[in-house]
């Protein structure tokens, strides 16, 4: 970046507050982090190729995203049935719109569903959400006592949000390639699954019976909002059967 470009960039605080203001009415949250915080914990193969002080934001969908942007998107001319997954299409458009708010800056968008040719995800959104202080990522090795699983068993980790418990998703990241934020302060994500017993419970439910929604309720904090019955029905329905629901939303 040249000196002139650096001088013309808006201050990082303004970038973050502008994005937060745009995200809130869409049922989205965004939380800033430094690429270096993320790269500091993931294996080399998952690292993002940017300066450690580069500004990035994790984008989270809260329960109201479904009604606020997804259903309206399905009724819009931009929706192209029979191409890619409808929600992925909606998120692609939304991320594009968010990036276009900063037309003078180089903004890279990476979605949760994007992977490299070798199938490795382009970004690990649970780790990004944790280092940004947005939603704590619980992994098997967070259990301080002995855990109930066999050594060889693969137990996937799960993120939990202080307001929404498990009723949210991590949709991807925006990376401001030219913006360095050496002074950004890291926030510890709130621990809403504090005991070993609760951690075992949430990991067990997430790994064995995620379809019944119960892992989403394991949280000591009062859950502020959950998915609507309509949203639950959409996600419970296998992708092949969703076109019927989509047609109903379009009426
Ligand atoms: C591949 C994938 C799957 C695979 C494999 C799961 C897995 N975790 O590997 C399968 C198909 C099984 C799957 C299933 C599901 N998935 Co899935 N999946 C993903 C995806 C695309 C990538 C995950 C991945 O490959 N990780 C790679 C491994 C190696 O990462 P890792 O174990 O976290 O290891 C890293 C960390 O340990 C980190 N690290 C090391 N030390 C430290 C220290 C700290 C402090 C931290 C923070 C990190 C850290 O470094 C490691 C990498 O080097 C993510 C989206 C994404 N892009 O991240 C969604 C995601 C994990 N899935 C999600 C969900 C909801 C599901 C399902 C419920 C189905 C669904 N979509 O509704 C089921 C539940 C699991 C089950 N019981 O089957 C959500 C989880 C939300 C949450 N609350 O956590 C995600 C984040 C998608 C999203 N949009 O929100 N999934």
Short mmCIF file of C-alpha atoms and ligand atoms in Angstrom, two decimals:
data_model
loop_
_atom_site.label_atom_id
_atom_site.label_comp_id
_atom_site.label_asym_id
_atom_site.label_seq_id
_atom_site.Cartn_x
_atom_site.Cartn_y
_atom_site.Cartn_z
CA UNK A 1 0.00 0.00 0.00
CA UNK A 2 1.38 3.46 -0.89
CA UNK A 3 1.45 6.33 1.60
CA UNK A 4 -1.24 8.15 -0.38
CA UNK A 5 -3.52 5.11 -0.27
CA UNK A 6 -2.94 4.70 3.46
CA UNK A 7 -3.90 8.31 4.04
CA UNK A 8 -7.10 8.01 2.02
CA UNK A 9 -8.33 4.88 3.86
CA UNK A 10 -11.07 5.43 6.44
CA UNK A 11 -10.06 4.74 10.05
CA UNK A 12 -10.63 1.06 11.01
CA UNK A 13 -13.22 2.04 13.66
CA UNK A 14 -15.31 3.68 10.95
CA UNK A 15 -15.11 0.58 8.76
CA UNK A 16 -16.27 -1.63 11.61
CA UNK A 17 -19.12 0.64 12.69
CA UNK A 18 -20.30 1.12 9.10
CA UNK A 19 -20.41 -2.65 8.61
CA UNK A 20 -22.15 -3.20 11.96
CA UNK A 21 -24.79 -0.62 11.04
CA UNK A 22 -25.44 -2.39 7.72
CA UNK A 23 -25.44 -5.88 9.22
CA UNK A 24 -27.86 -5.32 12.12
CA UNK A 25 -31.07 -4.79 10.07
CA UNK A 26 -30.19 -7.86 7.97
CA UNK A 27 -30.11 -10.15 11.02
CA UNK A 28 -26.32 -10.36 10.78
CA UNK A 29 -23.53 -9.59 13.23
CA UNK A 30 -19.94 -8.76 12.38
CA UNK A 31 -16.96 -8.84 14.72
CA UNK A 32 -13.42 -7.66 13.91
CA UNK A 33 -10.22 -9.65 14.38
CA UNK A 34 -6.63 -9.59 13.22
CA UNK A 35 -5.58 -12.24 10.70
CA UNK A 36 -2.59 -12.93 12.97
CA UNK A 37 -4.87 -14.04 15.84
CA UNK A 38 -6.46 -16.62 13.54
CA UNK A 39 -3.17 -17.72 11.96
CA UNK A 40 -1.68 -18.04 15.45
CA UNK A 41 -3.90 -21.01 16.32
CA UNK A 42 -4.63 -22.90 13.08
CA UNK A 43 -2.27 -25.37 11.39
CA UNK A 44 -0.03 -23.90 8.69
CA UNK A 45 -2.20 -25.29 5.87
CA UNK A 46 -5.22 -23.25 7.05
CA UNK A 47 -3.39 -19.92 7.43
CA UNK A 48 -4.60 -16.85 5.55
CA UNK A 49 -1.89 -15.26 3.38
CA UNK A 50 -2.01 -11.76 4.83
CA UNK A 51 -0.01 -9.56 7.20
CA UNK A 52 -0.77 -10.51 10.83
CA UNK A 53 -2.25 -7.07 11.59
CA UNK A 54 -4.72 -7.20 8.67
CA UNK A 55 -8.31 -6.33 9.59
CA UNK A 56 -10.85 -9.14 9.09
CA UNK A 57 -14.45 -9.57 10.28
CA UNK A 58 -16.43 -12.69 10.95
CA UNK A 59 -20.05 -12.54 9.75
CA UNK A 60 -22.66 -14.37 11.82
CA UNK A 61 -26.28 -14.97 10.91
CA UNK A 62 -28.68 -14.57 13.85
CA UNK A 63 -32.15 -16.20 13.91
CA UNK A 64 -33.87 -13.26 12.20
CA UNK A 65 -31.65 -13.49 9.07
CA UNK A 66 -34.08 -16.03 7.64
CA UNK A 67 -37.06 -13.67 7.69
CA UNK A 68 -35.10 -10.46 7.09
CA UNK A 69 -33.04 -11.39 4.05
CA UNK A 70 -33.39 -14.99 3.00
CA UNK A 71 -37.14 -15.10 2.34
CA UNK A 72 -37.11 -11.70 0.55
CA UNK A 73 -34.15 -12.90 -1.55
CA UNK A 74 -36.14 -15.93 -2.73
CA UNK A 75 -38.80 -13.60 -4.09
CA UNK A 76 -36.30 -11.35 -5.86
CA UNK A 77 -35.15 -11.41 -9.48
CA UNK A 78 -31.61 -12.19 -8.27
CA UNK A 79 -32.58 -15.67 -7.08
CA UNK A 80 -31.67 -18.30 -9.67
CA UNK A 81 -33.35 -21.61 -8.83
CA UNK A 82 -31.60 -24.82 -9.86
CA UNK A 83 -28.13 -23.26 -9.70
CA UNK A 84 -26.35 -23.13 -6.35
CA UNK A 85 -27.88 -23.67 -2.89
CA UNK A 86 -30.43 -20.85 -2.27
CA UNK A 87 -28.97 -19.78 1.09
CA UNK A 88 -25.43 -19.78 -0.32
CA UNK A 89 -26.70 -17.58 -3.19
CA UNK A 90 -28.29 -15.20 -0.71
CA UNK A 91 -25.09 -15.00 1.35
CA UNK A 92 -22.99 -14.45 -1.80
CA UNK A 93 -25.13 -11.50 -2.74
CA UNK A 94 -25.11 -10.15 0.83
CA UNK A 95 -21.32 -10.39 1.19
CA UNK A 96 -20.92 -8.73 -2.22
CA UNK A 97 -23.17 -5.87 -1.12
CA UNK A 98 -21.21 -5.49 2.13
CA UNK A 99 -17.87 -5.43 0.28
CA UNK A 100 -19.24 -2.84 -2.17
CA UNK A 101 -19.81 -0.43 0.71
CA UNK A 102 -16.04 0.07 0.55
CA UNK A 103 -15.42 0.52 -3.14
CA UNK A 104 -12.03 2.20 -2.62
CA UNK A 105 -10.71 -0.71 -0.56
CA UNK A 106 -9.69 -4.24 -1.48
CA UNK A 107 -12.10 -6.49 0.35
CA UNK A 108 -11.77 -10.26 0.04
CA UNK A 109 -14.84 -12.30 0.95
CA UNK A 110 -14.60 -15.96 1.99
CA UNK A 111 -17.72 -18.01 2.68
CA UNK A 112 -18.09 -20.95 5.07
CA UNK A 113 -18.90 -23.20 2.12
CA UNK A 114 -15.81 -22.36 0.03
CA UNK A 115 -13.00 -24.87 -0.23
CA UNK A 116 -9.73 -25.28 -2.10
CA UNK A 117 -9.29 -27.88 -4.87
CA UNK A 118 -8.07 -30.39 -2.25
CA UNK A 119 -11.40 -29.88 -0.37
CA UNK A 120 -9.74 -28.04 2.53
CA UNK A 121 -12.08 -25.24 3.74
CA UNK A 122 -10.79 -21.78 2.80
CA UNK A 123 -11.56 -20.49 6.29
CA UNK A 124 -12.41 -22.14 9.60
CA UNK A 125 -15.25 -19.94 10.73
CA UNK A 126 -15.53 -21.40 14.25
CA UNK A 127 -11.92 -20.45 14.99
CA UNK A 128 -12.46 -17.01 13.40
CA UNK A 129 -15.57 -16.47 15.56
CA UNK A 130 -13.63 -17.43 18.69
CA UNK A 131 -10.58 -15.20 18.10
CA UNK A 132 -12.95 -12.30 17.30
CA UNK A 133 -14.61 -12.82 20.71
CA UNK A 134 -18.00 -13.40 19.03
CA UNK A 135 -18.85 -17.02 19.82
CA UNK A 136 -16.73 -19.36 21.91
CA UNK A 137 -15.51 -22.48 20.14
CA UNK A 138 -15.69 -25.56 22.37
CA UNK A 139 -13.39 -28.42 21.48
CA UNK A 140 -12.76 -31.74 23.14
CA UNK A 141 -9.48 -30.52 24.63
CA UNK A 142 -11.33 -27.76 26.55
CA UNK A 143 -12.57 -30.42 28.97
CA UNK A 144 -10.32 -30.27 32.01
CA UNK A 145 -11.22 -33.67 33.49
CA UNK A 146 -11.44 -37.00 31.67
CA UNK A 147 -13.86 -37.13 28.76
CA UNK A 148 -16.18 -40.02 27.92
CA UNK A 149 -14.94 -40.71 24.37
CA UNK A 150 -12.46 -43.21 23.08
CA UNK A 151 -9.01 -41.90 22.04
CA UNK A 152 -9.61 -42.65 18.36
CA UNK A 153 -13.12 -41.16 18.26
CA UNK A 154 -13.42 -37.95 16.19
CA UNK A 155 -15.43 -35.38 18.16
CA UNK A 156 -16.24 -32.23 16.19
CA UNK A 157 -16.07 -28.92 18.06
CA UNK A 158 -19.03 -26.55 18.35
CA UNK A 159 -19.36 -22.78 18.80
CA UNK A 160 -21.88 -21.22 21.15
CA UNK A 161 -23.10 -17.63 21.10
CA UNK A 162 -23.77 -15.70 24.32
CA UNK A 163 -27.18 -14.41 23.09
CA UNK A 164 -28.35 -17.15 20.75
CA UNK A 165 -26.81 -20.32 22.22
CA UNK A 166 -26.54 -22.59 19.18
CA UNK A 167 -29.25 -20.76 17.18
CA UNK A 168 -26.90 -19.03 14.74
CA UNK A 169 -24.40 -19.79 12.00
CA UNK A 170 -20.97 -18.50 11.05
CA UNK A 171 -21.22 -17.43 7.42
CA UNK A 172 -17.72 -16.34 6.49
CA UNK A 173 -15.20 -13.54 6.69
CA UNK A 174 -14.46 -10.20 5.08
CA UNK A 175 -10.77 -9.35 4.86
CA UNK A 176 -9.68 -5.73 4.36
CA UNK A 177 -6.41 -6.50 2.62
CA UNK A 178 -5.01 -2.95 2.86
CA UNK A 179 -6.09 -2.13 6.40
CA UNK A 180 -3.74 -2.84 9.26
CA UNK A 181 -5.03 -2.66 12.84
CA UNK A 182 -2.01 -3.09 15.14
CA UNK A 183 -3.94 -1.59 18.06
CA UNK A 184 -7.09 -3.72 17.82
CA UNK A 185 -7.77 -5.25 21.25
CA UNK A 186 -8.66 -8.90 21.45
CA UNK A 187 -11.82 -9.82 23.38
CA UNK A 188 -12.19 -13.12 25.18
CA UNK A 189 -15.35 -14.87 23.92
CA UNK A 190 -18.01 -15.27 26.62
CA UNK A 191 -18.02 -18.72 28.20
CA UNK A 192 -21.68 -19.72 28.19
CA UNK A 193 -20.92 -23.46 28.51
CA UNK A 194 -18.65 -23.20 31.55
CA UNK A 195 -18.58 -26.61 33.21
CA UNK A 196 -17.06 -29.88 32.00
CA UNK A 197 -20.49 -31.48 32.34
CA UNK A 198 -22.05 -28.90 30.02
CA UNK A 199 -19.19 -29.09 27.53
CA UNK A 200 -19.53 -32.87 27.34
CA UNK A 201 -23.30 -32.45 26.93
CA UNK A 202 -23.04 -29.94 24.07
CA UNK A 203 -20.30 -31.88 22.26
CA UNK A 204 -22.24 -35.13 22.68
CA UNK A 205 -25.45 -33.61 21.32
CA UNK A 206 -23.68 -31.82 18.45
CA UNK A 207 -21.91 -34.99 17.39
CA UNK A 208 -24.66 -37.56 17.83
CA UNK A 209 -28.08 -35.92 17.49
CA UNK A 210 -27.60 -32.48 15.90
CA UNK A 211 -30.80 -32.94 13.90
CA UNK A 212 -33.02 -32.67 16.99
CA UNK A 213 -31.79 -29.10 17.70
CA UNK A 214 -30.96 -29.88 21.38
CA UNK A 215 -27.27 -28.88 21.24
CA UNK A 216 -28.47 -25.35 20.49
CA UNK A 217 -30.05 -25.08 23.94
CA UNK A 218 -26.98 -25.98 26.05
CA UNK A 219 -26.09 -22.54 27.44
CA UNK A 220 -26.19 -20.94 30.91
CA UNK A 221 -27.19 -17.56 29.48
CA UNK A 222 -30.83 -16.83 28.71
CA UNK A 223 -31.26 -17.43 24.96
CA UNK A 224 -32.66 -14.23 23.43
CA UNK A 225 -33.97 -15.59 20.14
CA UNK A 226 -34.35 -18.95 18.38
CA UNK A 227 -35.14 -20.05 14.83
CA UNK A 228 -38.82 -19.70 13.90
CA UNK A 229 -40.82 -22.89 13.25
CA UNK A 230 -40.76 -21.98 9.56
CA UNK A 231 -36.97 -21.72 9.58
CA UNK A 232 -36.62 -25.02 11.46
CA UNK A 233 -38.86 -26.72 8.90
CA UNK A 234 -36.74 -25.33 6.04
CA UNK A 235 -33.47 -26.63 7.49
CA UNK A 236 -35.01 -29.96 8.53
CA UNK A 237 -36.19 -30.56 4.98
CA UNK A 238 -33.57 -32.24 2.77
CA UNK A 239 -32.36 -29.82 0.02
CA UNK A 240 -34.25 -31.77 -2.68
CA UNK A 241 -37.59 -31.12 -0.97
CA UNK A 242 -37.04 -27.42 -0.23
CA UNK A 243 -38.36 -26.11 -3.57
CA UNK A 244 -41.94 -26.66 -2.34
CA UNK A 245 -41.32 -24.49 0.72
CA UNK A 246 -39.56 -21.89 -1.42
CA UNK A 247 -42.59 -21.71 -3.71
CA UNK A 248 -44.82 -21.07 -0.67
CA UNK A 249 -42.54 -18.23 0.52
CA UNK A 250 -42.74 -16.69 -2.95
CA UNK A 251 -46.57 -16.41 -2.87
C1 LIG B 1 -16.52 -29.85 6.88
C2 LIG B 1 -17.66 -29.45 7.77
C3 LIG B 1 -18.47 -30.46 8.26
C4 LIG B 1 -18.13 -31.94 8.11
C5 LIG B 1 -17.00 -32.29 9.11
C6 LIG B 1 -17.11 -31.53 10.45
C7 LIG B 1 -15.80 -30.97 10.98
N1 LIG B 1 -15.88 -30.10 11.98
O1 LIG B 1 -14.71 -31.26 10.52
C8 LIG B 1 -19.51 -32.64 8.40
C9 LIG B 1 -20.19 -32.91 7.06
C10 LIG B 1 -19.46 -33.91 9.21
C11 LIG B 1 -20.27 -31.52 9.11
C12 LIG B 1 -21.43 -31.74 9.80
C13 LIG B 1 -22.13 -30.76 10.47
N2 LIG B 1 -21.90 -29.45 10.45
CO1 LIG B 1 -20.33 -28.68 9.61
N3 LIG B 1 -18.95 -27.75 8.78
C14 LIG B 1 -17.90 -28.09 8.09
C15 LIG B 1 -17.06 -26.88 7.67
C16 LIG B 1 -17.38 -26.56 6.19
C17 LIG B 1 -15.55 -27.05 7.82
C18 LIG B 1 -15.10 -27.70 9.14
C19 LIG B 1 -13.73 -28.27 8.99
O2 LIG B 1 -13.39 -28.92 8.02
N4 LIG B 1 -12.85 -28.04 9.92
C20 LIG B 1 -11.47 -28.51 9.84
C21 LIG B 1 -10.99 -28.95 11.21
C22 LIG B 1 -9.55 -29.45 11.13
O3 LIG B 1 -11.07 -27.79 12.07
P1 LIG B 1 -11.07 -27.89 13.63
O4 LIG B 1 -11.41 -29.24 14.08
O5 LIG B 1 -11.85 -26.75 14.14
O6 LIG B 1 -9.50 -27.67 13.96
C23 LIG B 1 -8.97 -26.35 14.02
C24 LIG B 1 -9.09 -25.75 15.40
O7 LIG B 1 -8.83 -26.75 16.37
C25 LIG B 1 -7.95 -24.70 15.37
N5 LIG B 1 -7.33 -24.52 16.65
C26 LIG B 1 -6.22 -25.14 17.13
N6 LIG B 1 -5.97 -24.73 18.40
C27 LIG B 1 -6.94 -23.82 18.71
C28 LIG B 1 -7.15 -23.07 19.87
C29 LIG B 1 -8.26 -22.21 19.90
C30 LIG B 1 -8.50 -21.41 21.14
C31 LIG B 1 -9.13 -22.08 18.79
C32 LIG B 1 -10.33 -21.16 18.82
C33 LIG B 1 -8.92 -22.83 17.61
C34 LIG B 1 -7.81 -23.69 17.60
O8 LIG B 1 -6.97 -25.25 14.48
C35 LIG B 1 -7.46 -26.42 13.84
C36 LIG B 1 -7.05 -26.40 12.37
O9 LIG B 1 -5.68 -26.39 12.27
C37 LIG B 1 -17.59 -25.76 8.64
C38 LIG B 1 -17.62 -24.35 8.04
C39 LIG B 1 -16.22 -23.77 7.99
N7 LIG B 1 -15.82 -23.30 6.83
O10 LIG B 1 -15.53 -23.71 9.01
C40 LIG B 1 -19.02 -26.26 8.97
C41 LIG B 1 -19.60 -26.10 10.40
C42 LIG B 1 -18.53 -26.51 11.40
N8 LIG B 1 -20.68 -27.07 10.46
C43 LIG B 1 -21.68 -26.65 11.12
C44 LIG B 1 -22.88 -27.40 11.37
C45 LIG B 1 -24.05 -26.67 12.03
C46 LIG B 1 -22.93 -28.76 11.03
C47 LIG B 1 -24.10 -29.73 11.24
C48 LIG B 1 -24.98 -29.50 12.45
C49 LIG B 1 -24.96 -29.83 9.98
C50 LIG B 1 -25.56 -28.56 9.57
N9 LIG B 1 -24.91 -27.92 8.62
O11 LIG B 1 -26.57 -28.13 10.07
C51 LIG B 1 -23.36 -31.08 11.30
C52 LIG B 1 -22.96 -31.42 12.78
C53 LIG B 1 -21.78 -32.34 12.96
C54 LIG B 1 -22.20 -33.76 12.92
N10 LIG B 1 -22.64 -34.31 14.02
O12 LIG B 1 -22.16 -34.36 11.84
C55 LIG B 1 -21.48 -25.24 11.65
C56 LIG B 1 -21.16 -25.26 13.16
C57 LIG B 1 -21.83 -24.10 13.91
C58 LIG B 1 -21.42 -24.10 15.34
N11 LIG B 1 -22.31 -23.61 16.18
O13 LIG B 1 -20.33 -24.45 15.71
C59 LIG B 1 -20.32 -24.73 10.75
C60 LIG B 1 -19.34 -23.74 11.38
C61 LIG B 1 -20.97 -24.10 9.49
C62 LIG B 1 -21.66 -22.78 9.76
N12 LIG B 1 -22.02 -22.15 8.69
O14 LIG B 1 -21.92 -22.30 10.83
N13 LIG B 1 -19.67 -30.33 8.94
#
